Amino acid sequence: VKLGVATCYLYSPKALKVRRNLIRKKRVSLQTLLEVRRCGLMSRRSFEREFVLWSMRNIYFFKSKGRAQIQFLDPALPLAGARGFETRYLWRIYYEGSNVHMAEGSYHVKGVRSGSVKIDLEKSAVGTLNLPSGEPLIFELGAQRVHPQKFKRLNSKMAKIKFVIHPGFNYDSPRSPRIKVVYPDRPEFKSLK
């Protein structure tokens, strides 16, 4: 029983195989494992009915060395990798108020990874990416999880953000950031300056 419960704390397809083998060989019952909260969260039912539907969180657009990038958190990515699913992120960019997308692309993730994802939009775009400056744009992002052996396809809810690319804005920080303390001009702070 302890080995079965311990595998629930590992994000690995091998841990899932060990858990399945323990259940098949009747060394531990499925009900006993599912009574442990962590094992219940790692189960197929909770993954396919709940976690897969979660949309991406903390989506940020930025430019690095002049290239458009997107960074976000996918809360279900580690569990999807542990259950053997591959994840494909599908994205589209629209003008605000329009239903016709001006750019689209996809990014593929295999294996177990942390939930933090960064995508280079120019590398993952279909065709060439040409984003206008100074206009409000809508970025839409979703995840499609596919199991390579079972051919099961599960889609997340789409997440949207609104952003504007400001011309001449420097998204990168200085190479050597410094801390500068500014003291008030009162006499008691003169010795600290």
Coordinates of C-alpha atoms in Angstrom, one line a residue:
V1 CA 0.0 0.0 0.0
K2 CA 2.8 2.4 0.9
L3 CA 4.5 1.9 -2.5
G4 CA 1.2 2.6 -4.3
V5 CA 0.6 5.8 -2.3
A6 CA 4.2 6.9 -2.9
T7 CA 3.8 6.6 -6.7
C8 CA 1.0 9.2 -6.5
Y9 CA 3.5 11.8 -5.5
L10 CA 5.7 11.2 -8.6
Y11 CA 5.1 13.0 -11.9
S12 CA 6.3 10.1 -14.1
P13 CA 4.7 7.7 -16.6
K14 CA 6.7 5.0 -14.9
A15 CA 5.0 5.7 -11.5
L16 CA 1.6 5.3 -13.3
K17 CA 2.8 1.9 -14.6
V18 CA 3.9 0.7 -11.1
R19 CA 0.5 1.8 -9.7
R20 CA -1.3 -0.1 -12.5
N21 CA 0.8 -3.2 -11.9
L22 CA 0.1 -3.2 -8.2
I23 CA -3.6 -3.0 -8.8
R24 CA -3.6 -5.7 -11.5
K25 CA -1.6 -8.1 -9.3
K26 CA -4.1 -7.3 -6.5
R27 CA -1.3 -6.1 -4.1
V28 CA -3.4 -3.0 -3.5
S29 CA -7.0 -2.2 -4.3
L30 CA -8.0 0.7 -6.4
Q31 CA -10.5 1.9 -3.7
T32 CA -7.7 1.9 -1.1
L33 CA -5.5 4.1 -3.3
L34 CA -8.4 6.5 -4.3
E35 CA -9.2 7.1 -0.6
V36 CA -5.8 8.9 -0.4
R37 CA -6.5 12.4 -1.5
R38 CA -3.3 12.8 -3.6
C39 CA -4.0 9.5 -5.5
G40 CA -7.6 10.7 -6.1
L41 CA -6.2 13.9 -7.7
M42 CA -3.8 11.9 -9.9
S43 CA -6.5 9.5 -11.1
R44 CA -7.7 9.3 -14.7
R45 CA -11.2 10.4 -13.8
S46 CA -10.2 13.7 -12.1
F47 CA -7.6 14.4 -14.9
E48 CA -10.1 13.8 -17.8
R49 CA -13.1 15.5 -16.2
E50 CA -11.5 18.4 -14.3
F51 CA -7.8 19.2 -14.9
V52 CA -7.9 18.9 -18.6
L53 CA -10.5 21.7 -18.8
W54 CA -8.4 24.2 -16.9
S55 CA -7.3 27.1 -19.1
M56 CA -3.9 28.6 -19.1
R57 CA -3.0 31.1 -16.3
N58 CA -0.8 34.2 -16.1
I59 CA -0.4 34.8 -19.8
Y60 CA 2.1 37.5 -20.6
F61 CA 3.2 39.0 -24.0
F62 CA 6.7 40.4 -24.3
K63 CA 9.5 40.9 -26.9
S64 CA 12.9 39.5 -26.4
K65 CA 15.6 40.7 -28.8
G66 CA 12.8 41.9 -31.1
R67 CA 11.0 38.6 -31.2
A68 CA 7.4 38.2 -30.0
Q69 CA 7.1 35.8 -27.1
I70 CA 4.4 34.5 -24.8
Q71 CA 4.8 33.1 -21.4
F72 CA 2.2 31.4 -19.2
L73 CA 1.4 28.7 -16.6
D74 CA -0.3 25.5 -17.5
P75 CA -1.5 23.9 -14.3
A76 CA -2.3 20.6 -15.9
L77 CA 0.9 20.1 -17.9
P78 CA 2.9 18.1 -15.2
L79 CA -0.1 15.7 -14.7
A80 CA -0.7 15.4 -18.4
G81 CA 3.0 14.3 -18.9
A82 CA 2.8 11.9 -16.0
R83 CA -0.3 10.3 -17.6
G84 CA 1.5 9.9 -20.9
F85 CA -0.2 12.7 -22.8
E86 CA 1.5 15.0 -25.3
T87 CA 0.4 18.6 -25.2
R88 CA -0.1 20.9 -28.2
Y89 CA -0.8 24.6 -27.5
L90 CA -2.9 26.3 -30.2
W91 CA -2.9 30.1 -30.3
R92 CA -4.5 32.8 -32.4
I93 CA -4.2 36.6 -32.5
Y94 CA -7.2 38.8 -33.5
Y95 CA -7.7 42.5 -33.8
E96 CA -10.0 43.7 -31.0
G97 CA -13.7 43.5 -32.2
S98 CA -12.9 41.2 -35.1
N99 CA -13.6 37.4 -35.4
V100 CA -11.0 36.9 -38.2
H101 CA -7.6 35.9 -36.9
M102 CA -4.5 37.6 -38.2
A103 CA -2.0 35.1 -37.0
E104 CA -2.1 31.5 -35.6
G105 CA 0.3 28.8 -34.6
S106 CA 1.0 25.8 -32.4
Y107 CA 3.7 24.6 -30.1
H108 CA 4.2 20.9 -29.1
V109 CA 5.4 19.6 -25.7
K110 CA 6.3 16.0 -25.0
G111 CA 7.1 14.3 -21.7
V112 CA 6.9 15.5 -18.1
R113 CA 7.6 19.2 -17.7
S114 CA 6.9 21.9 -15.2
G115 CA 3.8 24.0 -15.8
S116 CA 5.8 27.1 -17.0
V117 CA 5.8 27.5 -20.7
K118 CA 7.4 30.1 -23.0
I119 CA 6.6 30.1 -26.7
D120 CA 8.4 32.1 -29.5
L121 CA 5.5 33.2 -31.6
E122 CA 7.6 33.7 -34.7
K123 CA 9.0 30.2 -34.6
S124 CA 5.6 28.6 -33.9
A125 CA 3.5 30.7 -36.3
V126 CA 1.9 29.4 -39.5
G127 CA 3.5 31.6 -42.1
T128 CA 5.2 34.9 -41.2
L129 CA 4.2 36.8 -38.1
N130 CA 3.7 40.6 -38.6
L131 CA 2.1 42.2 -35.5
P132 CA 1.0 45.8 -35.7
S133 CA 2.1 48.4 -33.1
G134 CA -0.2 50.6 -31.2
E135 CA -3.4 48.6 -31.8
P136 CA -5.3 46.5 -29.2
L137 CA -5.0 42.8 -30.0
I138 CA -6.6 39.7 -28.5
F139 CA -4.4 36.6 -27.9
E140 CA -6.3 33.3 -27.5
L141 CA -4.6 30.2 -26.2
G142 CA -5.8 26.6 -25.6
A143 CA -4.2 23.2 -25.0
Q144 CA -5.0 20.0 -26.8
R145 CA -3.8 16.8 -25.0
V146 CA -3.3 13.7 -27.1
H147 CA -2.3 10.2 -25.8
P148 CA 0.0 8.7 -28.5
Q149 CA -1.1 5.1 -27.8
K150 CA -4.8 5.4 -26.9
F151 CA -5.5 8.2 -29.4
K152 CA -7.6 10.0 -26.8
R153 CA -7.9 13.8 -27.5
L154 CA -8.8 16.2 -24.7
N155 CA -9.2 20.0 -25.1
S156 CA -8.8 22.7 -22.5
K157 CA -10.9 25.9 -22.3
M158 CA -9.5 28.8 -24.3
A159 CA -7.9 31.6 -22.4
K160 CA -7.7 35.2 -23.8
I161 CA -5.7 38.3 -23.0
K162 CA -5.8 41.7 -24.5
F163 CA -2.5 43.5 -25.2
V164 CA -1.0 46.4 -27.2
I165 CA 2.5 46.4 -28.7
H166 CA 4.0 49.8 -27.9
P167 CA 6.5 51.0 -30.5
G168 CA 10.0 51.6 -29.1
F169 CA 9.2 50.0 -25.7
N170 CA 12.1 48.1 -24.3
Y171 CA 10.8 44.8 -22.8
D172 CA 14.3 43.6 -21.8
S173 CA 15.8 44.8 -18.5
P174 CA 19.3 46.4 -18.4
R175 CA 22.1 43.9 -18.4
S176 CA 23.3 44.8 -14.9
P177 CA 20.4 46.0 -12.9
R178 CA 21.4 48.2 -9.9
I179 CA 19.6 49.1 -6.7
K180 CA 19.5 52.8 -6.1
V181 CA 18.2 54.2 -2.8
V182 CA 16.8 57.7 -2.7
Y183 CA 16.7 59.4 0.7
P184 CA 14.6 62.5 1.5
D185 CA 16.3 65.9 1.7
R186 CA 15.8 66.2 5.5
P187 CA 18.9 66.9 7.7
E188 CA 18.7 63.6 9.5
F189 CA 19.3 61.7 6.2
K190 CA 22.4 63.8 5.1
S191 CA 24.9 61.3 6.6
L192 CA 23.4 58.4 4.6
K193 CA 23.8 60.0 1.2

